PDB file of N, CA and C in Angstrom:
ATOM      1  N   PHE A   1     -89.008  -8.351   6.403  1.00  0.00           N
ATOM      2  CA  PHE A   1     -89.032  -7.458   7.571  1.00  0.00           C
ATOM      3  C   PHE A   1     -87.543  -7.297   8.379  1.00  0.00           C
ATOM      4  N   ASN A   2     -87.259  -6.210   8.400  1.00  0.00           N
ATOM      5  CA  ASN A   2     -85.810  -5.779   9.192  1.00  0.00           C
ATOM      6  C   ASN A   2     -86.152  -5.800  10.470  1.00  0.00           C
ATOM      7  N   ASP A   3     -86.787  -5.021  11.032  1.00  0.00           N
ATOM      8  CA  ASP A   3     -87.110  -4.480  12.468  1.00  0.00           C
ATOM      9  C   ASP A   3     -88.637  -4.789  12.627  1.00  0.00           C
ATOM     10  N   LEU A   4     -88.892  -5.423  13.825  1.00  0.00           N
ATOM     11  CA  LEU A   4     -90.402  -5.542  14.227  1.00  0.00           C
ATOM     12  C   LEU A   4     -90.498  -5.236  15.467  1.00  0.00           C
ATOM     13  N   LEU A   5     -91.412  -4.307  15.891  1.00  0.00           N
ATOM     14  CA  LEU A   5     -91.999  -3.979  17.283  1.00  0.00           C
ATOM     15  C   LEU A   5     -93.417  -4.400  17.440  1.00  0.00           C
ATOM     16  N   GLN A   6     -93.762  -5.104  18.578  1.00  0.00           N
ATOM     17  CA  GLN A   6     -95.047  -5.158  18.392  1.00  0.00           C
ATOM     18  C   GLN A   6     -95.493  -5.190  19.888  1.00  0.00           C
ATOM     19  N   LEU A   7     -96.680  -4.157  20.304  1.00  0.00           N
ATOM     20  CA  LEU A   7     -96.996  -4.082  21.687  1.00  0.00           C
ATOM     21  C   LEU A   7     -98.708  -4.365  21.325  1.00  0.00           C
ATOM     22  N   GLU A   8     -99.122  -5.186  22.758  1.00  0.00           N
ATOM     23  CA  GLU A   8    -100.356  -5.405  22.597  1.00  0.00           C
ATOM     24  C   GLU A   8    -100.900  -5.668  24.276  1.00  0.00           C
ATOM     25  N   SER A   9    -102.025  -5.041  24.305  1.00  0.00           N
ATOM     26  CA  SER A   9    -102.508  -5.011  25.848  1.00  0.00           C
ATOM     27  C   SER A   9    -104.068  -5.048  25.993  1.00  0.00           C
ATOM     28  N   LYS A  10    -104.560  -5.614  27.120  1.00  0.00           N
ATOM     29  CA  LYS A  10    -105.913  -5.974  27.244  1.00  0.00           C
ATOM     30  C   LYS A  10    -106.361  -5.635  28.518  1.00  0.00           C
ATOM     31  N   TYR A  11    -107.139  -5.073  28.550  1.00  0.00           N
ATOM     32  CA  TYR A  11    -108.049  -4.745  30.062  1.00  0.00           C
ATOM     33  C   TYR A  11    -109.335  -5.209  30.286  1.00  0.00           C
ATOM     34  N   ASN A  12    -109.698  -5.927  31.191  1.00  0.00           N
ATOM     35  CA  ASN A  12    -111.008  -6.076  31.248  1.00  0.00           C
ATOM     36  C   ASN A  12    -111.518  -5.633  32.729  1.00  0.00           C
ATOM     37  N   VAL A  13    -112.797  -4.887  32.526  1.00  0.00           N
ATOM     38  CA  VAL A  13    -113.670  -4.250  33.799  1.00  0.00           C
ATOM     39  C   VAL A  13    -114.629  -5.234  34.050  1.00  0.00           C
ATOM     40  N   VAL A  14    -114.652  -5.774  35.187  1.00  0.00           N
ATOM     41  CA  VAL A  14    -115.516  -6.676  35.782  1.00  0.00           C
ATOM     42  C   VAL A  14    -115.677  -7.761  34.688  1.00  0.00           C
ATOM     43  N   ALA A  15    -117.120  -8.036  34.345  1.00  0.00           N
ATOM     44  CA  ALA A  15    -117.106  -9.153  33.185  1.00  0.00           C
ATOM     45  C   ALA A  15    -117.986  -8.809  32.084  1.00  0.00           C
ATOM     46  N   ASN A  16    -118.086  -7.284  31.948  1.00  0.00           N
ATOM     47  CA  ASN A  16    -119.090  -6.787  31.033  1.00  0.00           C
ATOM     48  C   ASN A  16    -118.366  -5.919  29.891  1.00  0.00           C
ATOM     49  N   THR A  17    -116.914  -5.698  30.094  1.00  0.00           N
ATOM     50  CA  THR A  17    -116.382  -4.830  29.270  1.00  0.00           C
ATOM     51  C   THR A  17    -114.844  -4.981  29.314  1.00  0.00           C
ATOM     52  N   SER A  18    -114.476  -4.936  27.964  1.00  0.00           N
ATOM     53  CA  SER A  18    -112.912  -5.059  27.750  1.00  0.00           C
ATOM     54  C   SER A  18    -112.584  -4.220  26.685  1.00  0.00           C
ATOM     55  N   LEU A  19    -111.360  -3.872  26.777  1.00  0.00           N
ATOM     56  CA  LEU A  19    -110.567  -3.020  26.043  1.00  0.00           C
ATOM     57  C   LEU A  19    -109.114  -3.424  25.553  1.00  0.00           C
ATOM     58  N   SER A  20    -109.176  -3.578  24.325  1.00  0.00           N
ATOM     59  CA  SER A  20    -107.731  -4.127  23.896  1.00  0.00           C
ATOM     60  C   SER A  20    -107.143  -3.036  22.875  1.00  0.00           C
ATOM     61  N   GLY A  21    -105.758  -3.223  22.848  1.00  0.00           N
ATOM     62  CA  GLY A  21    -105.135  -2.408  21.749  1.00  0.00           C
ATOM     63  C   GLY A  21    -103.838  -3.029  21.384  1.00  0.00           C
ATOM     64  N   ARG A  22    -103.320  -2.646  20.169  1.00  0.00           N
ATOM     65  CA  ARG A  22    -102.173  -3.228  19.240  1.00  0.00           C
ATOM     66  C   ARG A  22    -101.586  -1.998  18.674  1.00  0.00           C
ATOM     67  N   PHE A  23    -100.124  -2.142  18.880  1.00  0.00           N
ATOM     68  CA  PHE A  23     -99.273  -1.194  17.878  1.00  0.00           C
ATOM     69  C   PHE A  23     -98.260  -2.044  17.542  1.00  0.00           C
ATOM     70  N   THR A  24     -98.106  -1.990  16.309  1.00  0.00           N
ATOM     71  CA  THR A  24     -96.805  -2.803  15.544  1.00  0.00           C
ATOM     72  C   THR A  24     -96.197  -1.821  14.633  1.00  0.00           C
ATOM     73  N   MET A  25     -94.783  -1.602  14.645  1.00  0.00           N
ATOM     74  CA  MET A  25     -93.897  -0.781  13.735  1.00  0.00           C
ATOM     75  C   MET A  25     -92.890  -2.032  13.149  1.00  0.00           C
ATOM     76  N   SER A  26     -92.959  -1.764  11.886  1.00  0.00           N
ATOM     77  CA  SER A  26     -91.880  -2.440  11.327  1.00  0.00           C
ATOM     78  C   SER A  26     -91.229  -1.749  10.047  1.00  0.00           C
ATOM     79  N   THR A  27     -90.049  -2.205   9.757  1.00  0.00           N
ATOM     80  CA  THR A  27     -89.396  -1.494   8.715  1.00  0.00           C
ATOM     81  C   THR A  27     -89.107  -2.635   7.749  1.00  0.00           C
ATOM     82  N   ILE A  28     -89.403  -2.389   6.278  1.00  0.00           N
ATOM     83  CA  ILE A  28     -89.337  -3.127   5.333  1.00  0.00           C
ATOM     84  C   ILE A  28     -88.427  -2.954   4.183  1.00  0.00           C
ATOM     85  N   GLN A  29     -87.725  -3.910   3.795  1.00  0.00           N
ATOM     86  CA  GLN A  29     -87.012  -3.738   2.738  1.00  0.00           C
ATOM     87  C   GLN A  29     -87.384  -4.728   1.743  1.00  0.00           C
ATOM     88  N   PHE A  30     -87.737  -3.962   0.546  1.00  0.00           N
ATOM     89  CA  PHE A  30     -88.358  -5.018  -0.738  1.00  0.00           C
ATOM     90  C   PHE A  30     -87.445  -4.839  -1.944  1.00  0.00           C
ATOM     91  N   ASN A  31     -86.894  -5.712  -2.385  1.00  0.00           N
ATOM     92  CA  ASN A  31     -86.347  -5.618  -3.869  1.00  0.00           C
ATOM     93  C   ASN A  31     -87.246  -6.100  -4.819  1.00  0.00           C
ATOM     94  N   GLY A  32     -88.185  -5.075  -5.157  1.00  0.00           N
ATOM     95  CA  GLY A  32     -88.951  -5.652  -6.298  1.00  0.00           C
ATOM     96  C   GLY A  32     -89.909  -4.402  -6.483  1.00  0.00           C
ATOM     97  N   ASP A  33     -91.157  -4.531  -7.258  1.00  0.00           N
ATOM     98  CA  ASP A  33     -91.801  -3.191  -7.611  1.00  0.00           C
ATOM     99  C   ASP A  33     -93.163  -3.730  -6.660  1.00  0.00           C
ATOM    100  N   ALA A  34     -93.266  -2.913  -5.479  1.00  0.00           N
ATOM    101  CA  ALA A  34     -94.400  -2.807  -4.516  1.00  0.00           C
ATOM    102  C   ALA A  34     -95.676  -2.629  -5.155  1.00  0.00           C
ATOM    103  N   SER A  35     -95.730  -1.743  -6.202  1.00  0.00           N
ATOM    104  CA  SER A  35     -97.068  -1.484  -6.761  1.00  0.00           C
ATOM    105  C   SER A  35     -97.836  -2.755  -7.587  1.00  0.00           C
ATOM    106  N   THR A  36     -97.080  -3.715  -7.850  1.00  0.00           N
ATOM    107  CA  THR A  36     -97.845  -4.647  -8.682  1.00  0.00           C
ATOM    108  C   THR A  36     -98.794  -5.599  -7.520  1.00  0.00           C
ATOM    109  N   SER A  37     -99.537  -6.473  -8.555  1.00  0.00           N
ATOM    110  CA  SER A  37    -100.473  -7.093  -7.653  1.00  0.00           C
ATOM    111  C   SER A  37     -99.704  -8.323  -6.810  1.00  0.00           C
ATOM    112  N   VAL A  38     -98.723  -8.887  -7.295  1.00  0.00           N
ATOM    113  CA  VAL A  38     -97.906  -9.809  -6.287  1.00  0.00           C
ATOM    114  C   VAL A  38     -96.769  -8.977  -5.335  1.00  0.00           C
ATOM    115  N   GLY A  39     -96.604  -7.917  -5.556  1.00  0.00           N
ATOM    116  CA  GLY A  39     -95.821  -6.918  -4.350  1.00  0.00           C
ATOM    117  C   GLY A  39     -96.673  -6.748  -3.457  1.00  0.00           C
ATOM    118  N   TYR A  40     -98.024  -6.277  -3.881  1.00  0.00           N
ATOM    119  CA  TYR A  40     -98.873  -5.878  -2.656  1.00  0.00           C
ATOM    120  C   TYR A  40     -99.177  -7.085  -1.787  1.00  0.00           C
ATOM    121  N   ILE A  41     -99.742  -8.204  -2.572  1.00  0.00           N
ATOM    122  CA  ILE A  41     -99.835  -9.377  -1.562  1.00  0.00           C
ATOM    123  C   ILE A  41     -98.820 -10.088  -0.772  1.00  0.00           C
ATOM    124  N   MET A  42     -97.631  -9.821  -1.338  1.00  0.00           N
ATOM    125  CA  MET A  42     -96.345 -10.344  -0.690  1.00  0.00           C
ATOM    126  C   MET A  42     -96.027  -9.244   0.644  1.00  0.00           C
ATOM    127  N   LEU A  43     -96.464  -8.057   0.398  1.00  0.00           N
ATOM    128  CA  LEU A  43     -96.160  -7.210   1.395  1.00  0.00           C
ATOM    129  C   LEU A  43     -97.107  -7.056   2.586  1.00  0.00           C
ATOM    130  N   GLU A  44     -98.414  -7.792   2.067  1.00  0.00           N
ATOM    131  CA  GLU A  44    -100.013  -7.517   2.917  1.00  0.00           C
ATOM    132  C   GLU A  44    -100.228  -6.211   2.927  1.00  0.00           C
ATOM    133  N   GLY A  45    -100.067  -5.293   1.937  1.00  0.00           N
ATOM    134  CA  GLY A  45    -100.573  -3.961   1.932  1.00  0.00           C
ATOM    135  C   GLY A  45     -99.779  -2.901   2.383  1.00  0.00           C
ATOM    136  N   LEU A  46     -98.369  -3.199   3.052  1.00  0.00           N
ATOM    137  CA  LEU A  46     -97.637  -2.590   3.620  1.00  0.00           C
ATOM    138  C   LEU A  46     -96.708  -1.974   2.637  1.00  0.00           C
ATOM    139  N   GLN A  47     -95.627  -0.942   2.685  1.00  0.00           N
ATOM    140  CA  GLN A  47     -94.874  -0.497   1.658  1.00  0.00           C
ATOM    141  C   GLN A  47     -93.516  -0.592   2.120  1.00  0.00           C
ATOM    142  N   PRO A  48     -92.432  -0.534   1.375  1.00  0.00           N
ATOM    143  CA  PRO A  48     -90.969  -0.510   1.679  1.00  0.00           C
ATOM    144  C   PRO A  48     -90.623   0.767   2.600  1.00  0.00           C
ATOM    145  N   GLY A  49     -90.100   0.705   3.544  1.00  0.00           N
ATOM    146  CA  GLY A  49     -89.748   1.755   4.403  1.00  0.00           C
ATOM    147  C   GLY A  49     -90.284   1.303   5.798  1.00  0.00           C
ATOM    148  N   LYS A  50     -90.615   2.422   6.606  1.00  0.00           N
ATOM    149  CA  LYS A  50     -91.255   2.178   8.014  1.00  0.00           C
ATOM    150  C   LYS A  50     -93.059   2.160   7.913  1.00  0.00           C
ATOM    151  N   ASN A  51     -93.452   1.201   8.728  1.00  0.00           N
ATOM    152  CA  ASN A  51     -94.737   0.890   8.737  1.00  0.00           C
ATOM    153  C   ASN A  51     -95.181   0.738   9.858  1.00  0.00           C
ATOM    154  N   PHE A  52     -96.585   1.376  10.233  1.00  0.00           N
ATOM    155  CA  PHE A  52     -97.055   1.538  11.357  1.00  0.00           C
ATOM    156  C   PHE A  52     -98.380   0.942  11.343  1.00  0.00           C
ATOM    157  N   ILE A  53     -99.104   0.139  12.378  1.00  0.00           N
ATOM    158  CA  ILE A  53    -100.415  -0.260  12.545  1.00  0.00           C
ATOM    159  C   ILE A  53    -100.728  -0.006  13.865  1.00  0.00           C
ATOM    160  N   TRP A  54    -101.950   0.160  14.105  1.00  0.00           N
ATOM    161  CA  TRP A  54    -102.516   0.345  15.482  1.00  0.00           C
ATOM    162  C   TRP A  54    -104.029   0.111  15.441  1.00  0.00           C
ATOM    163  N   ASN A  55    -104.451  -0.533  16.460  1.00  0.00           N
ATOM    164  CA  ASN A  55    -105.976  -0.728  16.726  1.00  0.00           C
ATOM    165  C   ASN A  55    -106.371  -0.654  18.241  1.00  0.00           C
ATOM    166  N   ILE A  56    -107.496  -0.358  18.279  1.00  0.00           N
ATOM    167  CA  ILE A  56    -108.069  -0.348  19.523  1.00  0.00           C
ATOM    168  C   ILE A  56    -109.628  -0.980  19.445  1.00  0.00           C
ATOM    169  N   ASP A  57    -109.918  -1.929  20.247  1.00  0.00           N
ATOM    170  CA  ASP A  57    -111.084  -2.464  20.229  1.00  0.00           C
ATOM    171  C   ASP A  57    -111.933  -2.580  21.633  1.00  0.00           C
ATOM    172  N   LEU A  58    -113.139  -1.973  21.681  1.00  0.00           N
ATOM    173  CA  LEU A  58    -113.957  -1.769  22.811  1.00  0.00           C
ATOM    174  C   LEU A  58    -115.157  -2.753  22.829  1.00  0.00           C
ATOM    175  N   THR A  59    -115.428  -3.512  23.873  1.00  0.00           N
ATOM    176  CA  THR A  59    -116.575  -4.418  23.697  1.00  0.00           C
ATOM    177  C   THR A  59    -117.002  -4.435  24.925  1.00  0.00           C
ATOM    178  N   LYS A  60    -118.440  -4.193  24.986  1.00  0.00           N
ATOM    179  CA  LYS A  60    -119.268  -3.898  26.259  1.00  0.00           C
ATOM    180  C   LYS A  60    -120.651  -4.761  26.159  1.00  0.00           C
ATOM    181  N   ARG A  61    -120.939  -5.455  27.154  1.00  0.00           N
ATOM    182  CA  ARG A  61    -122.296  -6.502  27.241  1.00  0.00           C
ATOM    183  C   ARG A  61    -123.224  -5.123  28.013  1.00  0.00           C
ATOM    184  N   LEU A  62    -124.112  -4.912  27.000  1.00  0.00           N
ATOM    185  CA  LEU A  62    -125.115  -3.924  27.441  1.00  0.00           C
ATOM    186  C   LEU A  62    -126.336  -4.562  28.417  1.00  0.00           C
ATOM    187  N   SER A  63    -126.518  -5.881  27.863  1.00  0.00           N
ATOM    188  CA  SER A  63    -127.452  -6.495  28.816  1.00  0.00           C
ATOM    189  C   SER A  63    -127.097  -8.019  28.700  1.00  0.00           C
ATOM    190  N   SER A  64    -127.766  -8.768  29.159  1.00  0.00           N
ATOM    191  CA  SER A  64    -127.507 -10.328  29.175  1.00  0.00           C
ATOM    192  C   SER A  64    -127.442 -10.710  27.774  1.00  0.00           C
ATOM    193  N   PHE A  65    -128.334  -9.902  26.873  1.00  0.00           N
ATOM    194  CA  PHE A  65    -128.511 -10.448  25.472  1.00  0.00           C
ATOM    195  C   PHE A  65    -127.993  -9.621  24.265  1.00  0.00           C
ATOM    196  N   ILE A  66    -127.610  -8.408  24.854  1.00  0.00           N
ATOM    197  CA  ILE A  66    -126.988  -7.474  23.703  1.00  0.00           C
ATOM    198  C   ILE A  66    -125.431  -7.155  24.092  1.00  0.00           C
ATOM    199  N   GLU A  67    -124.548  -7.081  23.013  1.00  0.00           N
ATOM    200  CA  GLU A  67    -123.323  -6.802  22.964  1.00  0.00           C
ATOM    201  C   GLU A  67    -122.803  -5.724  22.093  1.00  0.00           C
ATOM    202  N   MET A  68    -122.128  -4.701  22.589  1.00  0.00           N
ATOM    203  CA  MET A  68    -122.017  -3.665  21.459  1.00  0.00           C
ATOM    204  C   MET A  68    -120.250  -3.798  21.402  1.00  0.00           C
ATOM    205  N   SER A  69    -119.836  -3.462  20.281  1.00  0.00           N
ATOM    206  CA  SER A  69    -118.278  -3.588  19.662  1.00  0.00           C
ATOM    207  C   SER A  69    -118.206  -2.402  18.923  1.00  0.00           C
ATOM    208  N   ILE A  70    -116.839  -1.666  19.195  1.00  0.00           N
ATOM    209  CA  ILE A  70    -116.343  -0.549  18.701  1.00  0.00           C
ATOM    210  C   ILE A  70    -114.912  -0.730  18.493  1.00  0.00           C
ATOM    211  N   GLN A  71    -114.528  -0.486  17.011  1.00  0.00           N
ATOM    212  CA  GLN A  71    -113.186  -1.128  16.799  1.00  0.00           C
ATOM    213  C   GLN A  71    -112.598   0.142  15.800  1.00  0.00           C
ATOM    214  N   TYR A  72    -111.359   0.553  15.995  1.00  0.00           N
ATOM    215  CA  TYR A  72    -110.700   1.521  15.505  1.00  0.00           C
ATOM    216  C   TYR A  72    -109.371   0.846  14.800  1.00  0.00           C
ATOM    217  N   GLU A  73    -109.057   1.240  13.557  1.00  0.00           N
ATOM    218  CA  GLU A  73    -107.578   0.853  13.159  1.00  0.00           C
ATOM    219  C   GLU A  73    -107.102   1.798  12.308  1.00  0.00           C
ATOM    220  N   GLY A  74    -105.692   2.097  12.576  1.00  0.00           N
ATOM    221  CA  GLY A  74    -105.079   3.268  11.642  1.00  0.00           C
ATOM    222  C   GLY A  74    -103.914   2.580  11.195  1.00  0.00           C
ATOM    223  N   ARG A  75    -103.535   3.294  10.016  1.00  0.00           N
ATOM    224  CA  ARG A  75    -102.219   2.619   9.273  1.00  0.00           C
ATOM    225  C   ARG A  75    -101.648   3.428   8.584  1.00  0.00           C
ATOM    226  N   LYS A  76    -100.198   3.432   8.700  1.00  0.00           N
ATOM    227  CA  LYS A  76     -99.289   4.316   8.134  1.00  0.00           C
ATOM    228  C   LYS A  76     -98.151   3.416   7.366  1.00  0.00           C
ATOM    229  N   ALA A  77     -98.213   3.402   6.108  1.00  0.00           N
ATOM    230  CA  ALA A  77     -97.526   2.455   5.136  1.00  0.00           C
ATOM    231  C   ALA A  77     -96.258   3.164   4.414  1.00  0.00           C
ATOM    232  N   GLY A  78     -95.100   3.072   4.721  1.00  0.00           N
ATOM    233  CA  GLY A  78     -94.139   3.794   4.087  1.00  0.00           C
ATOM    234  C   GLY A  78     -94.274   5.153   3.820  1.00  0.00           C
ATOM    235  N   SER A  79     -94.343   5.593   2.625  1.00  0.00           N
ATOM    236  CA  SER A  79     -94.221   7.108   2.607  1.00  0.00           C
ATOM    237  C   SER A  79     -95.832   7.416   2.384  1.00  0.00           C
ATOM    238  N   SER A  80     -96.851   6.829   2.176  1.00  0.00           N
ATOM    239  CA  SER A  80     -98.213   6.991   1.979  1.00  0.00           C
ATOM    240  C   SER A  80     -98.834   7.748   3.243  1.00  0.00           C
ATOM    241  N   GLY A  81    -100.012   8.347   3.035  1.00  0.00           N
ATOM    242  CA  GLY A  81    -100.649   9.016   4.436  1.00  0.00           C
ATOM    243  C   GLY A  81    -101.041   8.055   5.106  1.00  0.00           C
ATOM    244  N   ILE A  82    -101.852   8.492   6.090  1.00  0.00           N
ATOM    245  CA  ILE A  82    -102.482   7.690   7.107  1.00  0.00           C
ATOM    246  C   ILE A  82    -103.749   7.264   6.836  1.00  0.00           C
ATOM    247  N   VAL A  83    -104.191   5.844   7.001  1.00  0.00           N
ATOM    248  CA  VAL A  83    -105.559   5.554   6.713  1.00  0.00           C
ATOM    249  C   VAL A  83    -105.996   5.259   8.159  1.00  0.00           C
ATOM    250  N   ASN A  84    -107.362   5.650   8.222  1.00  0.00           N
ATOM    251  CA  ASN A  84    -108.081   5.348   9.403  1.00  0.00           C
ATOM    252  C   ASN A  84    -109.537   4.448   9.052  1.00  0.00           C
ATOM    253  N   LEU A  85    -109.727   3.607   9.931  1.00  0.00           N
ATOM    254  CA  LEU A  85    -111.164   2.883   9.813  1.00  0.00           C
ATOM    255  C   LEU A  85    -111.600   2.463  10.906  1.00  0.00           C
ATOM    256  N   GLY A  86    -113.053   2.611  10.790  1.00  0.00           N
ATOM    257  CA  GLY A  86    -113.729   2.380  12.278  1.00  0.00           C
ATOM    258  C   GLY A  86    -115.047   1.775  11.988  1.00  0.00           C
ATOM    259  N   ARG A  87    -115.129   0.692  12.904  1.00  0.00           N
ATOM    260  CA  ARG A  87    -116.418  -0.101  12.772  1.00  0.00           C
ATOM    261  C   ARG A  87    -117.330  -0.064  14.202  1.00  0.00           C
ATOM    262  N   ALA A  88    -118.420  -0.254  14.058  1.00  0.00           N
ATOM    263  CA  ALA A  88    -119.238  -0.480  15.053  1.00  0.00           C
ATOM    264  C   ALA A  88    -120.385  -1.636  15.136  1.00  0.00           C
ATOM    265  N   GLN A  89    -120.505  -2.278  15.831  1.00  0.00           N
ATOM    266  CA  GLN A  89    -121.486  -3.702  15.805  1.00  0.00           C
ATOM    267  C   GLN A  89    -122.209  -3.803  17.019  1.00  0.00           C
ATOM    268  N   ILE A  90    -123.352  -4.318  16.965  1.00  0.00           N
ATOM    269  CA  ILE A  90    -124.208  -4.495  18.101  1.00  0.00           C
ATOM    270  C   ILE A  90    -124.677  -6.134  17.779  1.00  0.00           C
ATOM    271  N   ARG A  91    -124.597  -6.736  18.701  1.00  0.00           N
ATOM    272  CA  ARG A  91    -124.994  -8.208  18.607  1.00  0.00           C
ATOM    273  C   ARG A  91    -125.784  -8.702  19.658  1.00  0.00           C
ATOM    274  N   ALA A  92    -126.815  -9.566  19.023  1.00  0.00           N
ATOM    275  CA  ALA A  92    -127.854 -10.217  19.932  1.00  0.00           C
ATOM    276  C   ALA A  92    -127.212 -11.642  20.228  1.00  0.00           C
ATOM    277  N   ILE A  93    -127.092 -11.908  21.585  1.00  0.00           N
ATOM    278  CA  ILE A  93    -126.816 -13.210  22.247  1.00  0.00           C
ATOM    279  C   ILE A  93    -127.715 -14.188  22.360  1.00  0.00           C
ATOM    280  N   LEU A  94    -127.843 -15.052  22.095  1.00  0.00           N
ATOM    281  CA  LEU A  94    -129.108 -16.098  22.189  1.00  0.00           C
ATOM    282  C   LEU A  94    -128.625 -17.345  22.994  1.00  0.00           C
TER     283      LEU A  94
END
């Protein structure tokens, strides 16, 4: 990694809701073949050049026994396109 910028924030509303986010920008120089299995593992799925990763996580307690979580993650690795991923989860707290 040559350059690395990382921003992270978390906001809690009372005791039942939290919102957190993270943004990471890195510039990678790699002297090898990034398309091989070893290259992919060494770069952790990123690519040579500028890479951006961002995510947002919202967690809300709906009742004293139920919690809901919504997560979004985006990534732009090197010259490849943007990849978006979303997850939702409901948990029973015993």
